Coordinates of C-alpha atoms and ligand atoms in Angstrom, one line a residue:
M1236 CA 7.9 19.0 -95.5
S1237 CA 11.1 17.2 -96.2
T1238 CA 11.1 13.8 -98.3
S1239 CA 11.5 11.7 -95.4
D1240 CA 8.4 13.2 -93.7
Q1241 CA 6.5 12.7 -96.9
D1242 CA 7.6 9.4 -97.0
K1243 CA 6.4 8.7 -93.3
A1244 CA 3.1 10.4 -94.1
E1245 CA 2.7 8.1 -97.4
S1246 CA 4.1 4.9 -96.0
V1247 CA 0.8 4.0 -94.2
S1248 CA -0.7 2.3 -97.3
P1249 CA -1.0 -0.1 -98.9
L1250 CA 0.1 -2.6 -96.3
M1251 CA 2.2 -5.6 -97.8
V1252 CA 2.5 -7.9 -95.3
Q1253 CA 6.0 -10.2 -95.8
D1254 CA 7.7 -13.1 -94.1
A1255 CA 11.1 -13.1 -92.7
V1256 CA 12.8 -13.3 -96.0
G1257 CA 10.7 -10.7 -97.9
N1258 CA 8.4 -12.9 -99.5
A1259 CA 4.9 -11.4 -99.9
R1260 CA 2.5 -13.4 -97.5
G1261 CA -0.8 -11.5 -98.1
V1262 CA -1.6 -8.0 -99.3
L1263 CA -4.1 -6.2 -97.1
P1264 CA -6.1 -4.2 -99.6
S1265 CA -5.6 -0.5 -99.1
A1266 CA -8.6 1.3 -97.9
P1267 CA -10.2 3.6 -100.8
T1268 CA -8.7 6.4 -98.6
G1269 CA -5.2 5.3 -99.0
V1270 CA -5.0 4.4 -95.2
P1271 CA -4.4 0.8 -93.9
D1272 CA -7.3 -1.3 -93.2
V1273 CA -7.8 -1.4 -89.5
A1274 CA -10.2 -4.2 -89.7
A1275 CA -7.9 -6.5 -91.6
L1276 CA -4.9 -5.7 -89.3
A1277 CA -7.4 -6.8 -86.5
Q1278 CA -8.3 -9.9 -88.2
M1279 CA -4.6 -10.7 -88.5
A1280 CA -3.7 -9.7 -84.7
N1281 CA -6.7 -12.0 -83.6
E1282 CA -5.6 -14.9 -85.8
F1283 CA -2.2 -14.6 -84.5
F1284 CA -3.0 -14.3 -81.0
R1285 CA -5.4 -17.2 -81.2
A1286 CA -2.9 -19.3 -82.7
L1287 CA -0.6 -19.0 -79.6
P1288 CA -0.8 -22.2 -77.3
G1289 CA -3.5 -21.7 -74.9
Q1290 CA -5.1 -18.5 -76.3
A1291 CA -8.3 -17.8 -77.0
G1292 CA -10.8 -14.8 -77.9
Q1293 CA -10.2 -11.5 -79.3
F1294 CA -7.3 -9.3 -78.3
T1295 CA -8.9 -5.9 -77.4
G1296 CA -8.3 -3.0 -75.0
A1297 CA -11.0 -3.6 -72.8
Q1298 CA -9.8 -6.9 -71.4
S1299 CA -7.7 -7.2 -68.3
A1300 CA -4.1 -8.0 -68.7
A1301 CA -4.8 -11.7 -67.5
T1302 CA -6.3 -12.2 -70.7
V1303 CA -3.7 -10.5 -73.0
P1304 CA -1.7 -13.0 -74.5
S1305 CA 1.5 -13.0 -73.0
A1306 CA 3.5 -13.3 -76.0
A1307 CA 1.9 -10.1 -77.7
P1308 CA 4.9 -8.6 -79.6
Q1309 CA 4.4 -4.9 -79.1
F1310 CA 3.2 -4.8 -75.4
G1311 CA 5.9 -7.0 -73.3
A1312 CA 5.1 -9.5 -70.7
T1313 CA 2.1 -8.8 -68.5
P1314 CA 2.4 -9.6 -64.7
S1315 CA -1.4 -10.5 -64.4
S1316 CA -1.0 -9.8 -60.7
M1317 CA -0.3 -6.1 -61.1
F1318 CA -2.2 -4.5 -63.9
A1319 CA -5.8 -4.2 -65.0
A1320 CA -5.5 -2.4 -68.5
P1321 CA -7.2 0.8 -68.0
S1322 CA -9.9 1.2 -70.9
A1323 CA -10.1 4.7 -72.6
D1324 CA -12.6 5.7 -70.2
R1325 CA -11.2 4.9 -67.0
L1326 CA -8.9 7.3 -65.2
P1327 CA -6.1 6.0 -63.0
S1328 CA -7.2 5.4 -59.5
E1329 CA -5.1 6.1 -56.4
A1330 CA -4.2 2.6 -56.6
D1331 CA -2.9 2.9 -59.9
V1332 CA -0.9 5.8 -58.8
H1333 CA 0.4 3.6 -56.0
R1334 CA 1.1 0.7 -58.2
L1335 CA 3.0 3.0 -60.6
S1336 CA 5.9 3.6 -58.1
G1337 CA 5.3 0.0 -56.4
G1338 CA 2.2 0.0 -54.5
S1339 CA 1.2 -3.0 -52.4
A1340 CA 1.6 -5.7 -55.1
S1341 CA 5.2 -4.5 -56.0
S1342 CA 6.4 -1.6 -53.8
Y1343 CA 9.1 0.6 -54.5
Q1344 CA 11.3 -0.9 -51.9
S1345 CA 10.5 -4.4 -53.0
E1346 CA 11.4 -3.6 -56.4
V1347 CA 14.8 -2.2 -55.2
A1348 CA 15.3 -5.2 -53.2
A1349 CA 14.2 -7.4 -56.4
A1350 CA 16.4 -5.5 -58.9
P1351 CA 18.4 -7.6 -60.9
A1352 CA 21.4 -9.5 -59.1
A1353 CA 23.3 -9.8 -62.5
M1354 CA 26.0 -7.3 -62.6
N1355 CA 27.5 -5.4 -65.4
V1356 CA 30.5 -3.1 -65.6
S1357 CA 29.8 0.6 -65.5
P1358 CA 31.6 2.4 -68.2
Y1359 CA 32.0 5.4 -65.9
S1360 CA 33.1 3.8 -62.5
G1361 CA 34.7 1.0 -64.0
T1362 CA 33.0 -1.1 -60.9
E1363 CA 30.2 -3.5 -61.1
V1364 CA 26.6 -1.9 -61.2
P1365 CA 23.3 -3.9 -61.3
Q1366 CA 21.9 -4.6 -64.6
R1367 CA 19.6 -1.8 -66.2
A1368 CA 16.3 -2.0 -67.2
A1369 CA 15.7 -1.8 -70.8
Q1370 CA 16.6 1.4 -72.0
N1371 CA 13.4 1.9 -74.3
T1372 CA 10.3 0.5 -72.4
P1373 CA 8.0 -0.5 -75.1
I1374 CA 5.0 1.6 -75.4
G1375 CA 1.8 0.2 -74.1
N1376 CA 3.7 -2.0 -71.4
A1377 CA 1.1 -3.1 -69.2
D1378 CA 3.1 -2.6 -66.0
S1379 CA 2.5 1.0 -66.1
P1380 CA -1.0 2.0 -64.8
F1381 CA -0.8 4.8 -66.8
A1382 CA -0.3 2.9 -70.1
P1383 CA -2.3 4.2 -73.0
P1384 CA -5.2 1.7 -73.7
M1385 CA -4.3 -1.4 -75.8
P1386 CA -4.9 -0.5 -79.4
S1387 CA -8.2 -2.1 -79.9
F1388 CA -8.1 -4.3 -83.1
D1389 CA -12.0 -5.1 -83.1
A1390 CA -12.4 -2.9 -86.3
S1391 CA -14.3 -0.4 -84.6
F1392 CA -12.2 2.6 -85.1
P1393 CA -14.5 5.6 -85.1
L1394 CA -12.7 7.4 -87.7
F1395 CA -12.6 4.6 -90.1
G1396 CA -15.5 2.3 -89.4
A1397 CA -18.0 1.8 -92.2
E1398 CA -16.2 3.2 -95.1
F1399 CA -14.0 0.2 -95.2
P1400 CA -14.5 -3.2 -97.5
A1401 CA -15.1 -6.7 -96.1
I1402 CA -12.3 -8.2 -94.2
P1403 CA -10.3 -10.4 -96.4
R1404 CA -9.1 -13.9 -95.0
M1405 CA -5.4 -14.0 -94.9
A1406 CA -3.8 -16.6 -97.2
A1407 CA -1.8 -17.8 -94.3
L1408 CA -1.8 -17.5 -90.6
P1409 CA 0.4 -14.5 -89.8
T1410 CA 3.7 -14.9 -88.2
E1411 CA 5.0 -12.9 -85.2
D1412 CA 6.9 -10.7 -87.5
D1413 CA 3.9 -10.1 -89.6
V1414 CA 1.9 -8.6 -86.6
R1415 CA 4.7 -6.7 -85.5
A1416 CA 5.3 -5.2 -88.9
A1417 CA 1.6 -4.3 -89.3
L1418 CA 1.5 -2.8 -85.8
N1419 CA 4.5 -0.8 -86.4
S1420 CA 2.6 0.4 -89.7
V1421 CA -0.3 1.4 -87.7
S1422 CA 2.1 3.3 -85.5
S1423 CA 3.2 5.4 -88.5
L1424 CA -0.1 7.1 -88.7
Y1425 CA 1.4 9.0 -85.5
F1426 CA 3.0 11.2 -87.9
L1427 CA -0.2 12.6 -89.4
E1428 CA -1.0 15.5 -87.5
D1429 CA -4.4 16.1 -88.8
A1430 CA -6.5 13.1 -87.8
G1431 CA -9.3 14.2 -90.2
A1432 CA -7.2 14.2 -93.1
L1433 CA -7.1 10.3 -92.7
S1434 CA -10.3 10.2 -94.1
K1435 CA -9.4 12.3 -97.4
P1436 CA -7.8 10.7 -100.3
A1437 CA -4.2 10.6 -99.9
T1438 CA -3.5 13.3 -102.7
A1439 CA -6.0 15.8 -100.7
R1440 CA -4.1 15.5 -97.5
T1441 CA -2.6 18.5 -96.4
A1442 CA 1.3 18.0 -95.7
P1443 CA 1.9 17.4 -92.1
P1444 CA 4.8 19.9 -91.0
I1445 CA 8.2 18.6 -90.2
A1446 CA 8.3 16.1 -87.4
A1447 CA 4.4 16.9 -87.0
R1448 CA 2.8 14.4 -84.4
I1449 CA -0.9 13.6 -83.6
S1450 CA -2.1 15.3 -81.0
P1451 CA -2.6 13.4 -77.5
S1452 CA -6.2 13.8 -77.8
V1453 CA -6.6 12.6 -81.0
L1454 CA -4.0 9.7 -80.3
Q1455 CA -6.5 8.6 -77.5
D1456 CA -9.5 8.7 -79.6
L1457 CA -7.7 6.8 -82.3
Q1458 CA -6.3 4.2 -79.4
L1459 CA -3.0 3.9 -81.1
P1460 CA 0.0 3.1 -79.3
R1461 CA 2.4 5.8 -78.9
K1462 CA 6.0 6.3 -80.1
Q1463 CA 8.5 4.3 -77.8
F1464 CA 10.1 6.6 -75.3
D1465 CA 13.8 6.9 -76.3
V1466 CA 15.6 9.0 -74.0
N1467 CA 18.5 9.6 -76.3
S1468 CA 16.1 11.5 -78.6
V1469 CA 14.7 13.0 -75.6
R1470 CA 17.9 14.3 -74.7
R1471 CA 18.5 15.8 -78.2
D1472 CA 15.4 18.2 -77.6
F1473 CA 17.1 19.8 -74.7
P1474 CA 20.3 22.2 -76.0
I1475 CA 21.6 23.0 -72.7
L1476 CA 22.2 19.2 -72.2
Q1477 CA 25.1 20.1 -74.5
E1478 CA 26.9 22.4 -72.3
Q1479 CA 30.2 21.6 -70.8
V1480 CA 30.5 22.6 -67.0
N1481 CA 34.3 22.6 -65.7
G1482 CA 35.3 20.8 -68.9
K1483 CA 32.8 17.8 -68.3
P1484 CA 29.4 17.7 -70.2
L1485 CA 26.7 19.0 -68.0
I1486 CA 24.5 16.3 -66.0
W1487 CA 21.5 18.0 -64.9
L1488 CA 20.4 16.1 -61.6
D1489 CA 18.6 19.0 -59.9
N1490 CA 15.4 18.6 -61.4
A1491 CA 13.4 19.1 -58.0
A1492 CA 14.9 22.9 -58.2
T1493 CA 14.1 23.4 -61.7
T1494 CA 13.8 21.3 -65.2
Q1495 CA 15.7 22.4 -68.3
K1496 CA 13.8 23.4 -71.4
P1497 CA 13.4 21.5 -74.6
Q1498 CA 14.1 23.6 -78.1
S1499 CA 10.1 23.7 -78.7
V1500 CA 9.5 25.8 -75.6
I1501 CA 12.4 27.9 -76.4
D1502 CA 11.3 28.5 -79.9
R1503 CA 7.6 29.0 -78.8
I1504 CA 8.8 31.9 -76.4
S1505 CA 11.1 33.5 -79.2
Y1506 CA 8.3 33.1 -81.7
F1507 CA 5.9 35.0 -79.4
Y1508 CA 8.0 38.0 -79.1
E1509 CA 9.0 37.9 -82.8
H1510 CA 5.5 37.5 -84.3
E1511 CA 2.8 37.9 -81.6
N1512 CA 4.0 40.2 -78.7
S1513 CA 0.9 42.4 -77.5
N1514 CA -0.9 43.1 -74.1
I1515 CA -4.0 40.9 -74.3
H1516 CA -7.7 41.2 -73.8
R1517 CA -7.7 45.1 -74.3
A1518 CA -7.1 46.2 -77.9
A1519 CA -8.9 45.5 -81.3
H1520 CA -5.7 45.1 -83.2
E1521 CA -4.3 41.9 -85.0
L1522 CA -1.5 41.2 -82.6
A1523 CA -3.6 41.9 -79.5
A1524 CA -5.8 39.2 -80.6
K1525 CA -2.8 36.8 -81.7
A1526 CA -1.7 37.5 -78.3
T1527 CA -4.8 36.8 -76.7
D1528 CA -5.7 33.7 -78.5
A1529 CA -2.0 32.4 -77.5
Y1530 CA -2.4 33.0 -73.9
E1531 CA -6.2 31.6 -73.7
N1532 CA -5.0 28.7 -75.9
A1533 CA -2.2 28.1 -73.0
R1534 CA -4.9 27.8 -70.5
E1535 CA -6.8 25.4 -72.4
K1536 CA -3.8 23.0 -72.6
V1537 CA -3.4 23.6 -68.8
A1538 CA -7.1 22.6 -68.3
R1539 CA -6.5 19.4 -70.5
F1540 CA -3.2 18.6 -68.6
L1541 CA -5.0 18.8 -65.4
N1542 CA -8.2 17.4 -66.7
A1543 CA -9.9 20.4 -65.0
S1544 CA -13.7 20.5 -66.3
S1545 CA -13.5 24.0 -67.7
V1546 CA -10.6 26.7 -68.5
N1547 CA -12.2 28.9 -65.8
E1548 CA -10.9 26.7 -63.2
I1549 CA -7.2 27.7 -64.2
V1550 CA -5.6 31.0 -63.0
F1551 CA -2.2 31.9 -64.1
V1552 CA 0.0 33.0 -61.3
R1553 CA 3.8 33.3 -60.8
G1554 CA 4.3 30.0 -59.6
A1555 CA 3.2 27.2 -56.9
T1556 CA 4.3 29.7 -54.1
E1557 CA 2.3 32.5 -55.4
A1558 CA -1.0 30.2 -55.9
I1559 CA -0.7 29.0 -52.2
N1560 CA -0.6 32.5 -51.2
L1561 CA -3.5 33.5 -53.3
V1562 CA -5.6 30.8 -51.5
A1563 CA -4.2 31.8 -48.2
K1564 CA -5.0 35.5 -48.8
S1565 CA -8.2 35.2 -50.8
W1566 CA -10.2 32.0 -49.7
G1567 CA -8.3 31.7 -46.5
R1568 CA -9.3 35.2 -45.1
R1569 CA -12.8 34.5 -45.9
H1570 CA -13.3 31.2 -44.4
I1571 CA -10.7 30.8 -42.0
G1572 CA -10.9 32.2 -38.8
K1573 CA -10.1 32.1 -34.9
D1574 CA -9.8 28.7 -33.6
D1575 CA -10.1 26.9 -37.1
E1576 CA -7.7 24.7 -38.0
I1577 CA -5.4 24.2 -40.9
V1578 CA -3.9 20.7 -41.4
I1579 CA -0.5 20.1 -43.4
S1580 CA 2.0 17.1 -43.4
W1581 CA 5.3 17.0 -41.7
I1582 CA 7.2 17.0 -45.4
E1583 CA 5.9 20.2 -46.9
H1584 CA 8.0 22.6 -48.6
H1585 CA 8.3 26.0 -46.9
A1586 CA 5.6 27.4 -49.6
N1587 CA 3.1 25.3 -47.9
I1588 CA 3.9 26.1 -44.5
V1589 CA 4.6 29.7 -44.4
P1590 CA 1.6 31.1 -45.9
W1591 CA -0.8 29.1 -43.4
Q1592 CA 1.3 30.3 -40.6
M1593 CA 1.1 33.8 -41.5
L1594 CA -2.6 33.5 -41.9
A1595 CA -3.0 31.7 -38.6
A1596 CA -1.1 34.4 -37.1
E1597 CA -3.5 37.0 -38.7
T1598 CA -6.8 35.3 -37.7
G1599 CA -6.1 33.2 -34.8
A1600 CA -6.4 29.9 -36.3
R1601 CA -4.2 27.0 -35.4
L1602 CA -1.7 25.0 -37.5
R1603 CA -1.9 21.1 -37.0
V1604 CA 0.9 18.9 -38.6
A1605 CA 0.5 15.3 -39.6
P1606 CA 3.5 13.2 -38.9
V1607 CA 5.5 10.6 -41.0
D1608 CA 7.2 7.5 -40.3
D1609 CA 10.9 6.7 -40.5
D1610 CA 10.5 6.0 -44.5
G1611 CA 9.1 9.6 -44.9
Q1612 CA 5.5 8.4 -45.5
I1613 CA 2.4 10.4 -44.0
L1614 CA 0.6 8.5 -41.0
L1615 CA -2.6 8.4 -42.4
D1616 CA -4.3 7.4 -39.1
E1617 CA -2.5 10.1 -37.3
F1618 CA -3.4 12.3 -40.1
E1619 CA -7.2 11.4 -39.6
K1620 CA -7.1 12.0 -36.0
L1621 CA -6.1 15.8 -36.5
L1622 CA -9.3 16.0 -38.5
S1623 CA -12.4 17.8 -36.8
P1624 CA -15.3 19.9 -37.7
R1625 CA -12.8 22.9 -36.6
T1626 CA -10.4 21.6 -39.7
R1627 CA -11.3 24.2 -42.6
L1628 CA -8.4 23.5 -44.9
V1629 CA -6.0 20.7 -45.5
S1630 CA -3.0 21.6 -47.5
V1631 CA -0.7 18.7 -48.5
T1632 CA 2.1 18.1 -51.3
Q1633 CA 1.6 15.4 -54.0
V1634 CA 5.4 14.5 -54.0
S1635 CA 7.8 15.6 -51.3
N1636 CA 10.5 17.8 -52.7
A1637 CA 13.0 17.0 -50.0
L1638 CA 12.2 12.9 -49.8
G1639 CA 10.6 12.1 -53.0
T1640 CA 7.5 10.6 -51.1
I1641 CA 4.4 10.2 -53.1
T1642 CA 1.6 11.0 -50.8
P1643 CA -1.7 9.2 -50.6
T1644 CA -3.5 12.3 -51.9
R1645 CA -6.6 11.0 -53.1
Q1646 CA -7.2 9.1 -49.5
I1647 CA -6.4 12.3 -47.8
V1648 CA -8.8 14.5 -49.9
Q1649 CA -11.6 11.9 -49.0
M1650 CA -10.9 12.0 -45.5
A1651 CA -10.9 15.9 -45.3
H1652 CA -14.1 16.2 -47.2
R1653 CA -15.8 14.0 -44.7
Y1654 CA -14.9 16.7 -42.2
G1655 CA -16.0 19.5 -44.6
A1656 CA -12.6 20.6 -45.1
R1657 CA -11.5 22.3 -48.3
V1658 CA -8.1 20.4 -49.7
L1659 CA -5.3 22.2 -51.4
V1660 CA -2.7 20.0 -53.3
D1661 CA 0.6 21.0 -53.9
G1662 CA 1.6 19.5 -57.3
A1663 CA 5.0 21.7 -57.7
Q1664 CA 6.9 18.0 -57.5
S1665 CA 4.3 15.8 -59.1
V1666 CA 3.2 17.4 -62.5
S1667 CA 6.4 16.4 -64.3
H1668 CA 6.5 12.9 -63.0
M1669 CA 2.9 11.3 -63.3
S1670 CA -0.3 12.1 -64.7
T1671 CA -2.6 14.8 -63.0
D1672 CA -6.5 14.7 -62.8
V1673 CA -8.1 17.1 -60.6
Q1674 CA -11.5 15.6 -61.0
A1675 CA -10.4 12.2 -59.8
L1676 CA -8.3 13.6 -57.1
D1677 CA -11.2 15.7 -56.3
C1678 CA -9.0 18.5 -54.6
D1679 CA -10.3 22.0 -54.2
F1680 CA -7.3 23.7 -55.2
F1681 CA -4.2 22.1 -57.2
V1682 CA -1.2 24.3 -57.7
F1683 CA 1.8 24.0 -59.7
S1684 CA 5.0 25.9 -61.4
G1685 CA 5.5 26.0 -65.1
H1686 CA 9.4 25.9 -64.5
K1687 CA 9.2 22.4 -62.8
V1688 CA 7.6 20.9 -65.8
F1689 CA 10.0 22.2 -68.6
G1690 CA 8.1 25.3 -68.8
P1691 CA 9.4 28.9 -68.2
T1692 CA 10.0 30.5 -64.5
G1693 CA 7.6 33.1 -63.5
I1694 CA 4.5 31.1 -64.7
G1695 CA 2.2 28.8 -62.7
V1696 CA -1.1 27.8 -62.1
L1697 CA -4.1 27.8 -59.5
Y1698 CA -6.6 25.3 -60.2
G1699 CA -9.8 25.8 -58.3
K1700 CA -13.2 24.1 -58.3
P1701 CA -15.8 26.5 -59.3
D1702 CA -17.5 27.0 -56.2
A1703 CA -14.2 27.2 -54.4
L1704 CA -13.2 30.1 -56.7
A1705 CA -16.4 31.6 -56.9
D1706 CA -16.2 31.8 -52.9
S1707 CA -12.7 33.7 -53.2
P1708 CA -12.7 37.3 -53.2
P1709 CA -10.1 39.2 -55.5
W1710 CA -6.6 39.4 -53.9
Q1711 CA -5.1 42.1 -55.9
G1712 CA -6.7 44.9 -57.6
G1713 CA -6.1 46.6 -60.9
G1714 CA -6.8 46.4 -64.5
N1715 CA -7.9 43.1 -66.2
M1716 CA -9.9 41.9 -63.3
I1717 CA -12.6 44.3 -63.6
V1718 CA -16.0 44.6 -65.5
D1719 CA -16.6 48.3 -64.5
V1720 CA -15.1 50.8 -62.2
T1721 CA -16.5 53.9 -60.8
F1722 CA -15.1 56.0 -57.8
E1723 CA -18.0 54.5 -55.9
K1724 CA -17.8 51.0 -56.8
T1725 CA -15.9 48.2 -58.8
I1726 CA -17.6 45.3 -60.4
Y1727 CA -15.1 42.3 -60.6
H1728 CA -14.8 39.7 -63.2
A1729 CA -15.5 36.3 -62.3
A1730 CA -12.7 33.5 -62.3
P1731 CA -10.2 33.5 -63.6
A1732 CA -9.6 37.1 -64.8
R1733 CA -10.7 38.2 -61.3
F1734 CA -7.3 36.7 -59.8
E1735 CA -5.3 38.2 -62.7
A1736 CA -4.8 41.6 -62.1
G1737 CA -2.5 43.9 -64.3
T1738 CA -0.4 42.6 -67.0
G1739 CA 0.4 38.9 -66.4
N1740 CA 3.5 37.0 -67.9
I1741 CA 2.0 36.6 -71.3
A1742 CA 4.6 34.9 -73.1
D1743 CA 5.8 32.4 -70.6
A1744 CA 2.2 31.1 -70.2
V1745 CA 2.5 30.6 -74.0
G1746 CA 5.7 28.8 -73.1
L1747 CA 4.1 26.7 -70.5
G1748 CA 1.4 25.7 -72.8
A1749 CA 4.5 24.4 -75.4
A1750 CA 6.1 22.5 -72.4
I1751 CA 2.5 20.6 -71.9
D1752 CA 2.4 19.7 -75.4
Y1753 CA 5.9 18.3 -75.3
V1754 CA 5.2 16.0 -72.1
E1755 CA 1.9 15.0 -73.8
Q1756 CA 3.6 14.1 -76.8
L1757 CA 5.9 11.8 -75.0
G1758 CA 3.1 10.2 -72.8
M1759 CA 3.2 10.8 -69.2
E1760 CA 2.9 7.2 -68.7
N1761 CA 6.0 6.6 -70.9
I1762 CA 8.0 9.3 -68.7
A1763 CA 6.9 8.0 -65.5
R1764 CA 7.9 4.3 -66.4
H1765 CA 11.4 5.4 -67.6
E1766 CA 12.0 7.4 -64.3
H1767 CA 10.6 4.8 -61.9
D1768 CA 13.3 2.2 -63.7
L1769 CA 15.6 4.7 -63.2
L1770 CA 15.0 5.7 -59.5
I1771 CA 15.3 1.9 -58.9
Y1772 CA 18.8 1.7 -60.3
A1773 CA 19.8 4.8 -58.6
T1774 CA 18.6 3.7 -55.5
K1775 CA 20.2 0.4 -55.4
L1776 CA 23.6 1.6 -56.8
L1777 CA 23.6 4.3 -54.0
Q1778 CA 22.8 1.6 -51.5
T1779 CA 26.2 0.0 -52.3
I1780 CA 28.1 3.3 -51.0
P1781 CA 29.6 2.6 -47.5
G1782 CA 28.4 5.2 -45.2
L1783 CA 25.5 6.8 -47.5
R1784 CA 22.4 7.1 -45.7
L1785 CA 19.1 7.7 -47.8
I1786 CA 16.8 10.2 -46.4
G1787 CA 13.2 9.1 -47.7
T1788 CA 12.7 5.6 -48.5
A1789 CA 8.8 5.6 -48.8
K1790 CA 7.4 2.8 -50.8
E1791 CA 5.8 5.3 -53.3
K1792 CA 8.5 7.5 -54.5
A1793 CA 9.4 9.9 -57.4
S1794 CA 12.5 11.4 -58.8
V1795 CA 14.3 12.5 -55.7
L1796 CA 17.3 10.7 -53.8
S1797 CA 18.1 12.4 -51.1
F1798 CA 21.1 11.4 -49.0
V1799 CA 23.8 12.2 -46.5
L1800 CA 27.4 10.9 -46.6
E1801 CA 29.2 9.8 -43.5
G1802 CA 32.6 11.8 -43.2
F1803 CA 31.5 14.6 -45.7
R1804 CA 29.5 17.9 -45.2
T1805 CA 26.5 18.1 -48.0
E1806 CA 28.4 21.2 -49.4
E1807 CA 31.5 19.3 -49.8
V1808 CA 29.7 16.4 -51.8
G1809 CA 27.8 19.1 -53.9
A1810 CA 31.1 20.5 -54.8
A1811 CA 32.7 17.3 -55.7
L1812 CA 29.9 16.5 -58.1
N1813 CA 30.0 20.1 -59.4
R1814 CA 33.7 19.6 -60.5
E1815 CA 32.5 16.5 -62.6
G1816 CA 29.9 18.6 -64.3
I1817 CA 27.0 17.1 -62.1
A1818 CA 24.5 19.5 -60.7
V1819 CA 22.8 18.3 -57.5
R1820 CA 21.3 20.4 -54.8
S1821 CA 22.8 20.5 -51.3
G1822 CA 21.1 22.1 -48.6
H1823 CA 17.6 22.2 -46.7
H1824 CA 15.7 22.3 -49.9
C1825 CA 13.4 24.7 -48.5
A1826 CA 11.8 21.9 -46.3
Q1827 CA 13.7 22.1 -43.0
P1828 CA 11.0 20.6 -40.9
A1829 CA 11.3 17.6 -43.1
L1830 CA 14.8 17.2 -43.1
R1831 CA 15.1 17.7 -39.3
R1832 CA 12.4 14.9 -38.8
F1833 CA 15.5 12.7 -40.0
G1834 CA 18.0 14.2 -37.8
V1835 CA 19.8 16.2 -40.5
E1836 CA 19.8 20.0 -41.4
T1837 CA 20.7 19.3 -45.1
S1838 CA 20.9 16.8 -47.7
V1839 CA 22.6 16.0 -51.1
R1840 CA 19.7 15.8 -53.2
P1841 CA 20.0 14.3 -57.0
S1842 CA 16.6 14.5 -58.6
L1843 CA 15.6 12.8 -61.9
A1844 CA 13.6 13.7 -64.8
L1845 CA 12.6 12.5 -68.2
Y1846 CA 15.9 13.2 -70.0
N1847 CA 18.2 11.6 -67.3
H1848 CA 19.7 8.3 -68.4
Y1849 CA 21.8 5.4 -67.0
E1850 CA 24.9 7.3 -67.6
D1851 CA 24.3 10.2 -65.4
V1852 CA 23.4 7.8 -62.3
D1853 CA 26.6 6.0 -63.3
A1854 CA 28.6 9.3 -63.0
L1855 CA 27.0 10.1 -60.0
I1856 CA 27.9 6.9 -58.5
A1857 CA 31.7 7.3 -59.5
V1858 CA 32.2 10.4 -57.9
L1859 CA 30.7 9.4 -54.8
R1860 CA 33.0 6.3 -54.7
K1861 CA 35.8 8.2 -55.4
L1862 CA 35.4 10.7 -52.7
K1863 CA 34.9 7.6 -50.5
N1864 CA 38.1 6.2 -51.6
T1865 CA 40.1 9.2 -51.6
A1866 CA 38.9 9.6 -47.7
A1867 CA 39.8 6.1 -46.8
Ligands
PLP3321 N1 5.7 23.0 -53.3 C1 7.0 22.2 -53.5 C2 6.6 20.8 -53.1 C3 8.1 22.7 -54.2 O1 9.2 21.5 -54.5 C4 8.5 23.8 -54.6 C5 9.7 24.1 -55.0 O2 10.6 23.8 -55.2 C6 7.4 24.9 -54.4 C7 6.3 24.3 -53.8 C8 7.4 26.3 -54.8 O3 7.8 26.5 -56.1 P1 8.0 27.6 -56.5 O4 9.3 28.2 -56.3 O5 8.2 27.4 -58.2 O6 6.9 28.7 -56.2

């Protein structure tokens, strides 16, 4: 551990509160264990908030935003109309999901319209651009429905509780700076990996590894604020962003196709091959045990990431495509027959069209397609009209890869279940942009690919409800998926092993686990907020380019900015951007029906991820402007 890490670990106690010129205003006695006295912090914060004009009562996480003091220093202003702070035990609802990207109270479109009129001069294009949102969104910003619970200052921290001495009264009312300092000091606990260690005397604590971070689940228990999301430090985690392309720094705006990998994922895969490589589940030697542990540990991470109720609901596959094919060929063949119906939407990726067409051709079932409006939003009334007792399966994307539309998945699941249909949700484009909760969604199947969420290619996940998986026969036979084989008969494992025939992609499953760790440490709510601000900024700027038509203008959107530019073929635009080191997709994005719905065969598709910053958008806009100007 470096000295500075040691410092961070030890700086939590005792807590000295100083005023702006450095005079001690009060010393909060350190707890016997050498950690800051949370009860005293609570007292201080509450006294501060009570002293604010018009404020009364305790500041706790369980309160609604309307009662959170508007001047609460760490948490930013709180539009009371938008947000009810989720308590630790409340999962984000569909309404929350909608609010994330706008929703009815403040839609994506209206946010674009209301984006600041004030203009700055872009360092890239030299032209005027709308003012950006704050680069570093304060964590705990109540605007986000996925904001972690507000830290509760009611002194009932489970970890500390009764061990602490009585709360001393502060000598003087704390200032805003005092509270800020105190809260920051609490945040520094974040650097301690082993929360259990906090209750030990400082000298007996185990040293946290360099840059160790507290695990997200423990963080949630502690109800501590997460670190600020700092896009510049995030960018340093991705070595490929240092690459030069055509003599220019790489700007990666092709995230809907695949995401780049943080160093921690690259290192984890290397570590596996350097120290743990073995086949799994089969041998009684040390490396087999290590590799099996690493693989199964990754499955646990995926289960937690999706909020599945058990690791047995998580099947490793090659990717979203394979997962959908698995469901079609296994569950589908058993449950879908002649004249049965499969309902999808108009904006599906080919991976969520073709396997169902194949199944329909094989069984005599029918494929029905729910239409979308001119913004690319599924018409729920029309969708419902397609449902009937003949509907066996509904399969919809959560985010459209061609348009960026966030679909009302929870409502779709509820409607489909009323007709007794199973529902598959394609999360290939959603998992890297929003929290996933398969239990809250209540979907029967959920699929995603590791490479779209900063993990490796060649690994993906099928989640299935236990009864849906139990009702699905194996789709491939071989080793690993059997309990016993004789020439007369084979007994299969239960899920997930029954669907994992042969040697799987062990190292990349482990890498996916590391990718999940990475996004969880950043906090999905912080990622979503950052991307949302960036999406609005980029949309606003794209709309200023003459002859540019956005394809996909849904109220709820994530990441994707699809467009066509009058006078240019989409490949010309892609090539012009590539010359400046900017990677975007131009083509049909494996979603031809979706694009044809808007009268185009191809589009240019920049797509954002957590490491993109405003400069990336500025550079994109500069090239598009130049292209237009040279053509004029
Ligand atoms: N579904 C959607 C919405 C996608 O965007 C993609 C890939 O772009 C897929 C499915 C297929 O993913 P993969 O090619 O990783 O299997």
